[in-house]
Coordinates of C-alpha atoms and ligand atoms in Angstrom, one line a residue:
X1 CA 77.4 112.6 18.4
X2 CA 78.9 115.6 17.4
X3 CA 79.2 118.6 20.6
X4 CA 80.6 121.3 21.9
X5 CA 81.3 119.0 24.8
X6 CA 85.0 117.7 25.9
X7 CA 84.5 115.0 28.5
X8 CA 88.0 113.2 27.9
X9 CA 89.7 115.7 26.7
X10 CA 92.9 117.1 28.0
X11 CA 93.4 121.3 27.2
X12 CA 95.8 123.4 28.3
X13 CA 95.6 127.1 28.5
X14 CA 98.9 129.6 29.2
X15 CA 97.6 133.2 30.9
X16 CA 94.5 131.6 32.4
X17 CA 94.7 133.3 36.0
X18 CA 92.9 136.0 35.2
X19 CA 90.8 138.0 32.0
X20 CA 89.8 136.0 29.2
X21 CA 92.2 132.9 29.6
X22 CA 90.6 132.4 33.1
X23 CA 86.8 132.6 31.4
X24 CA 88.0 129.7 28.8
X25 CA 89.5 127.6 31.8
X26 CA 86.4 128.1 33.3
X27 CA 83.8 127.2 30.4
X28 CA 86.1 124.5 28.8
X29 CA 85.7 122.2 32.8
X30 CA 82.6 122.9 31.7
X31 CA 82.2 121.7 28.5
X32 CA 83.6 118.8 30.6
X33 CA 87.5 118.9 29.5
X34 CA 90.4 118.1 31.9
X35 CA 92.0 121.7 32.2
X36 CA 95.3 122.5 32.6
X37 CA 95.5 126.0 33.6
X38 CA 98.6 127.7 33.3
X39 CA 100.0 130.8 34.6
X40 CA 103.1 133.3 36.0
X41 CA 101.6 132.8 39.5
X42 CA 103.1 129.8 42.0
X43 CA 99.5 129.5 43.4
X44 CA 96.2 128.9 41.3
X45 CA 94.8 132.8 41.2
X46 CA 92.0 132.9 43.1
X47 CA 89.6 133.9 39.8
X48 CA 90.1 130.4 38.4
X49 CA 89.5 128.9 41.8
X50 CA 85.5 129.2 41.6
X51 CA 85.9 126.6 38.4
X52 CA 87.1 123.6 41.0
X53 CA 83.4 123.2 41.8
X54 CA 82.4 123.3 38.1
X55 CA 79.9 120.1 37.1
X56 CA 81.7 118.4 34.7
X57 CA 85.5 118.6 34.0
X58 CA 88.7 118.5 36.5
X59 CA 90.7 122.1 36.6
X60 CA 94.6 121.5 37.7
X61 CA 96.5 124.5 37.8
X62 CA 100.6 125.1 37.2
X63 CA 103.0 127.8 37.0
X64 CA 104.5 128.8 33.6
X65 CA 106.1 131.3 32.5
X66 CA 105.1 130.7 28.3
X67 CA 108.2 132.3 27.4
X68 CA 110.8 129.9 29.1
X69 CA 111.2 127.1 27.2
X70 CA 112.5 125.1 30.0
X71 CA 108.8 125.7 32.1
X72 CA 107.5 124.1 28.8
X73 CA 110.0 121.0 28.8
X74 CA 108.8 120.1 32.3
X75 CA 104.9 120.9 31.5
X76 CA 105.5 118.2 28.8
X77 CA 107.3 115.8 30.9
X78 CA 105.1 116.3 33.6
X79 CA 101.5 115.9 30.9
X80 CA 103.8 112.7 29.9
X81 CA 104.1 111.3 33.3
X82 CA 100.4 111.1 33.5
X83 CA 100.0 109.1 30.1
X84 CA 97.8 112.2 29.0
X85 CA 97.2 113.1 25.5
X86 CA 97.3 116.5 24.7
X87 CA 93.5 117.6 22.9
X88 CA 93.6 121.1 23.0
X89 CA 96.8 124.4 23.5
X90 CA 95.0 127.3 24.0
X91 CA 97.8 130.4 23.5
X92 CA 96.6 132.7 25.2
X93 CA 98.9 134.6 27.3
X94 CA 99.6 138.3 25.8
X95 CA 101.4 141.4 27.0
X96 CA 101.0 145.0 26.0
X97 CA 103.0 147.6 25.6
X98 CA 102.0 150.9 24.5
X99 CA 104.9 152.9 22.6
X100 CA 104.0 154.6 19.8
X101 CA 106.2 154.6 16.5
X102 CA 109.2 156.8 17.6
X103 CA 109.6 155.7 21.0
X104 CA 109.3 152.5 20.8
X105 CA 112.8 150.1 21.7
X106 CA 114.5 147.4 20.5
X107 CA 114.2 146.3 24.3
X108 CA 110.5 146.7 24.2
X109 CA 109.6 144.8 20.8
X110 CA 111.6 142.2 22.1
X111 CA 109.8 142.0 25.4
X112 CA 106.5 141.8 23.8
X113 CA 107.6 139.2 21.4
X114 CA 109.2 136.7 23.9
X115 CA 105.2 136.3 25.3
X116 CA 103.2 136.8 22.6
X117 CA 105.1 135.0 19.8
X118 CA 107.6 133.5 20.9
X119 CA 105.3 132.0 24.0
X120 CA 102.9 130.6 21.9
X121 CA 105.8 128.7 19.6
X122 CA 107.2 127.2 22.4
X123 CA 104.0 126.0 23.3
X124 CA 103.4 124.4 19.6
X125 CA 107.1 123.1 19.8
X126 CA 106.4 121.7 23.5
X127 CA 102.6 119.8 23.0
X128 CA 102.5 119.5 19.9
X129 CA 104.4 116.2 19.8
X130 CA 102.2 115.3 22.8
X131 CA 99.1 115.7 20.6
X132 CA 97.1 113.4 18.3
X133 CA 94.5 113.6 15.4
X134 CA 91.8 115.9 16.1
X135 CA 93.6 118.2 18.3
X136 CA 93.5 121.3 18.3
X137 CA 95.6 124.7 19.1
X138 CA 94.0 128.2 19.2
X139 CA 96.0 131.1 19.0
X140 CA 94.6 134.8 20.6
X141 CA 95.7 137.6 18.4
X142 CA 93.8 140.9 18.5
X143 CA 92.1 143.5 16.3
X144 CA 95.7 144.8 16.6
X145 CA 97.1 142.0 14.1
X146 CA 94.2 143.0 11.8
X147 CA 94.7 146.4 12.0
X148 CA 97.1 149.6 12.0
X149 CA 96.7 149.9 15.6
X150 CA 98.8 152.4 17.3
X151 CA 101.3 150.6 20.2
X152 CA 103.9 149.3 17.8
X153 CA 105.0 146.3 19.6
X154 CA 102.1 145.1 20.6
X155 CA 100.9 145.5 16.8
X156 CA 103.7 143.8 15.2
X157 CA 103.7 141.1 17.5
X158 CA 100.2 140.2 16.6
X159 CA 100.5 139.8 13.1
X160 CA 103.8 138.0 13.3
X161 CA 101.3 135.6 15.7
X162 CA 99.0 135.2 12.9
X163 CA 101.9 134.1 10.5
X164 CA 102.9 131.8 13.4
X165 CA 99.6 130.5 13.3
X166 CA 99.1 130.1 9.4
X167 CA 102.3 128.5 9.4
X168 CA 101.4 126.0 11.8
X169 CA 98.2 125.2 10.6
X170 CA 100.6 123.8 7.2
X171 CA 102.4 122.2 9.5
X172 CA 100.1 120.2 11.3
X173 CA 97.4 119.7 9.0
X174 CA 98.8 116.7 7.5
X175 CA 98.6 115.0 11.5
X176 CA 95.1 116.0 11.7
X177 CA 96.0 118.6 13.9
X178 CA 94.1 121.8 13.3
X179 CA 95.5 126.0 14.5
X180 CA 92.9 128.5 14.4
X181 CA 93.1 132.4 15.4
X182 CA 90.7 134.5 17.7
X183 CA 91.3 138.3 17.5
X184 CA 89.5 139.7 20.2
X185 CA 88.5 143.5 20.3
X186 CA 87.8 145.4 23.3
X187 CA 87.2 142.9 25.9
X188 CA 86.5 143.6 29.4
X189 CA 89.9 142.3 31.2
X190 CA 92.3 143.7 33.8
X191 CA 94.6 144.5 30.5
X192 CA 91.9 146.9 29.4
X193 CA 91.3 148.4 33.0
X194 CA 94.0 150.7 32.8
X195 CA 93.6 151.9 29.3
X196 CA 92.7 155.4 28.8
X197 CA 88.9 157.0 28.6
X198 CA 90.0 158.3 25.2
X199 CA 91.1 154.7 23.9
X200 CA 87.3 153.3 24.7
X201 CA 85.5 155.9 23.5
X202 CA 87.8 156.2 20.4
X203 CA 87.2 152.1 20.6
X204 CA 82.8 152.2 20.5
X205 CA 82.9 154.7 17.9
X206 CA 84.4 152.0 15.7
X207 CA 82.5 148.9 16.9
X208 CA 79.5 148.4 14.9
X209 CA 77.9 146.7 18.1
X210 CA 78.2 150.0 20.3
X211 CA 80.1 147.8 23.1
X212 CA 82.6 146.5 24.9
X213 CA 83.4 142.7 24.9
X214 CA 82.9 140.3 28.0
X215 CA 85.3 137.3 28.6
X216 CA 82.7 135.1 27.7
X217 CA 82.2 135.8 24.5
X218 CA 85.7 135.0 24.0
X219 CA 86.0 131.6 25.8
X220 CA 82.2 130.8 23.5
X221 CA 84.5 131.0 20.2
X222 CA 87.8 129.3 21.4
X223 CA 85.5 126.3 22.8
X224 CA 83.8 126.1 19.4
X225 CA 87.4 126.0 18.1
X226 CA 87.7 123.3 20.1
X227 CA 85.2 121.0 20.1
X228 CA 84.6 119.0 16.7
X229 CA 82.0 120.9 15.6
X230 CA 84.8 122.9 13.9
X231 CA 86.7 119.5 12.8
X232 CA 87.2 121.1 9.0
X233 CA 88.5 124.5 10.1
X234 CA 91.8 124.7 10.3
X235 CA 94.3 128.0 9.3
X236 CA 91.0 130.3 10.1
X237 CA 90.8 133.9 12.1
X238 CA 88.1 134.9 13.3
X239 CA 87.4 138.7 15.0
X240 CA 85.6 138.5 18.0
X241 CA 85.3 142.3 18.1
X242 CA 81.7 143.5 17.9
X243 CA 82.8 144.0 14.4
X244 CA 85.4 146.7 15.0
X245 CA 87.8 145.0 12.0
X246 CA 84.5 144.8 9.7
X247 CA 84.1 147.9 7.9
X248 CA 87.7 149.3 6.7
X249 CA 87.3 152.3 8.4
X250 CA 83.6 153.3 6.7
X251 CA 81.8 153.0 10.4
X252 CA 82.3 157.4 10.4
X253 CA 81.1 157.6 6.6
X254 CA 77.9 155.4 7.7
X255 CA 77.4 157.3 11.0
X256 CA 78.1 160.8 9.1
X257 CA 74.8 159.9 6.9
X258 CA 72.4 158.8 9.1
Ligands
NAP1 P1 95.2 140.0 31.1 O1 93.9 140.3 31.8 O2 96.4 140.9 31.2 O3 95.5 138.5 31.4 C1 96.7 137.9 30.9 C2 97.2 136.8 31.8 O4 98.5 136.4 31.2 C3 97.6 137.4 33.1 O5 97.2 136.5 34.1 C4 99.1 137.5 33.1 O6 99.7 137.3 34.3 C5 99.5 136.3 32.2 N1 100.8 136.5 31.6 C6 101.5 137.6 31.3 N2 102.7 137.3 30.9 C7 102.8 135.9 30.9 C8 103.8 135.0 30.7 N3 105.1 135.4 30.3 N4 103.6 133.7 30.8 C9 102.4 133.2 31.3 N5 101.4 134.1 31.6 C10 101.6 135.4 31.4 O7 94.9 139.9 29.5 P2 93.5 139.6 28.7 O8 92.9 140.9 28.4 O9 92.8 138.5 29.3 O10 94.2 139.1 27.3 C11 94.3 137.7 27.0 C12 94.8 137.6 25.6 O11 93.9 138.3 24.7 C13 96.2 138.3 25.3 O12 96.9 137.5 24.4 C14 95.8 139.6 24.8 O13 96.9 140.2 24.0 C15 94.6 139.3 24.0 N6 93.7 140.4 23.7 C16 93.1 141.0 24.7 C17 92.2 142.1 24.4 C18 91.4 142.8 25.4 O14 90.7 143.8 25.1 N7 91.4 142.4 26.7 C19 92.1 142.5 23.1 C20 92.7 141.8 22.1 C21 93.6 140.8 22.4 P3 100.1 138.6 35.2 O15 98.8 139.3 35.5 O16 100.7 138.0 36.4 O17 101.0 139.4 34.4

C-alpha cells in the first residue's frame, strides 16, 4: 500500500540538531524511517534527543560538517559498513548571512556557499552512489531563491541551490532517483530568533496567511517528498511560505482595496 510511512527506510538529514532539520528527524522516526541525523555538534543536541523514544523508527546521530567533503567520505563508508541503502538525503543545513548589496564580500558569498550549495553537492556526490530506485533527495531553499530578497549571499546562494537541484533531478531521473525543492518562508527556528522586529513585520505583511511558519509544517512537506506518495515528482519546488512567494508583490494592491 501506498503511505506516507518509511518503516525500512534509511534517511539522512545534515543540520538536524536543531530548527526545522531537527522537526524532520523527528517526524521522519516517526513515519517509521531509520534516521541518520547529522550535525556540527560532536554530541546528539539535546532537541533531537526527545525523538529516541519515538514509536516507530531508530534515530542515530553523527557529526558532519556538510561542507567537508572528507566528513561525507566517512559518513558513506561508515552507511556502507552497515550494508545500508541509502532511501532518503534530506539537505538541509543553511547559513545566513545578512550583507546587503554593497557590503557584501567575496569572503562572505563564499562562506555561505560552502554550506548551502556546496554542502548539499557533496552530499549528492557522497550518497548518491549509495542510493537505489525510489530514493529520494530533498533540497531546502527559501523564499529567498524565489525572490529578490535583500542579504545577497544568502539570496544568491539559494537560487544557485535550486539550479543544483534541477540539475540533479536530470541527473538522477534516469536511476529512478527523484530531487525535489522546499522553500520555506518565515519559519519559527533559532535562525529567525535573532532577526529584527522590522524583518517580521515587513514578513506578515506579505504572507497571505498572516503568520509565521512552525517546523512542522516544514518536516509535513519534506516527508511527503519522501514517501511514495510523491513517486512521480521529481525536479519540483514547492513554497512552504504561507504564500509569501504567491502573489508577485500584489498582497499591498489587494490590502489597499479592501
Ligand atoms: P537553524 O535553526 O539555524 O538550524 C540549522 C542547523 O544547521 C543548526 O543546527 C546548525 O548548527 C547547522 N549547521 C550550520 N552550518 C552547518 C554545517 N556547515 N554543517 C552541518 N550543519 C550545519 O536553521 P533553520 O531555520 O532550521 O533552517 C534550516 C534550513 O531552512 C536552512 O537551509 C535555511 O536556510 C532554510 N530556511 C530557513 C528559514 C526560516 O525561516 N527558518 C526560511 C527559509 C529557509 P549550529 O547551530 O551549530 O550552527
Amino acid at each position: 500500500m501506498v503511505s506516507l510511512q518509511l518503516e525500512g527506510r534509511t534517511v539522512v538529514v545534515t543540520g538536524a540538531g536543531q530548527g526545522q532539520g531537527a522537526a524532520e528527524a523527528r517526524l521522519l522516526v516517526e513515519a517509521g524511517a531509520r534516521v541518520i541525523a547529522t550535525d556540527l555538534a560532536a554530541d546528539m543536541p539535546a532537541e533531537l534527543a526527545r525523538a529516541e523514544s519515538g514509536p516507530a523508527g531508530q534515530l542515530l546521530y553523527r557529526q558532519l560538517d556538510v561542507s567537508d567533503a572528507s566528513g561525507w567520505s566517512e559518513l558513506a563508508s561508515w552507511l556502507q559498513s552497515h550494508g545500508w541503502r541509502v532511501d532518503g538525503l534530506v539537505n538541509n543545513a543553511g547559513i545566513t548571512q545578512r550583507s546587503r548589496l554593497l557590503d557584501a564580500s567575496v569572503a562572505d558569498l563564499q562562506k555561505v556557499y560552502g554550506v548551502n550549495v556546496a554542502g548539499a553537492l557533496l552530499g549528492i556526490q557522497s550518497l548518491a552512489p549509495l542510493m537505489g530506485s525510489g530514493a529520494s533527495i530533498v533540497n531546502v531553499g527559501s523564499v529567498a531563491g524565489l525572490t529578490a530578497h535583500y542579504p545577497v549571499a544568502y539570496t544568491t546562494s539559494k537560487w544557485a541551490l535550486r539550479g543544483l537541484s534541477q540539475l540533479a533531478a536530470l541527473e538522477l531521473g534516469p536511476r529512478g532517483i527523484r530531487v525535489n525543492t522546499v522553500h520555506p518562508g518565515f519559519i519559527e527556528t533559532p535562525m529567525t530568533a535573532g532577526a529584527k522586529p522590522e524583518f517580521r513585520q515587513a514578513t506578515l505583511a506579505e504572507t497571505p496567511l498572516g503568520r509565521t511558519g512552525g517546523v512542522e509544517e516544514v518536516a509535513g512537506v519534506v516527508l511527503f517528498l519522501l514517501s511514495p506518495l510523491s513517486s512521480y515528482v521529481t525536479g519540483a519546488e514547492i513554497p512552504v511560505d504561507g504564500g509569501q512567494s504567491s502573489h508577485g508583490g500584489a498582497k499591498s494592491v489587494s490590502d489597499a482595496l479592501r
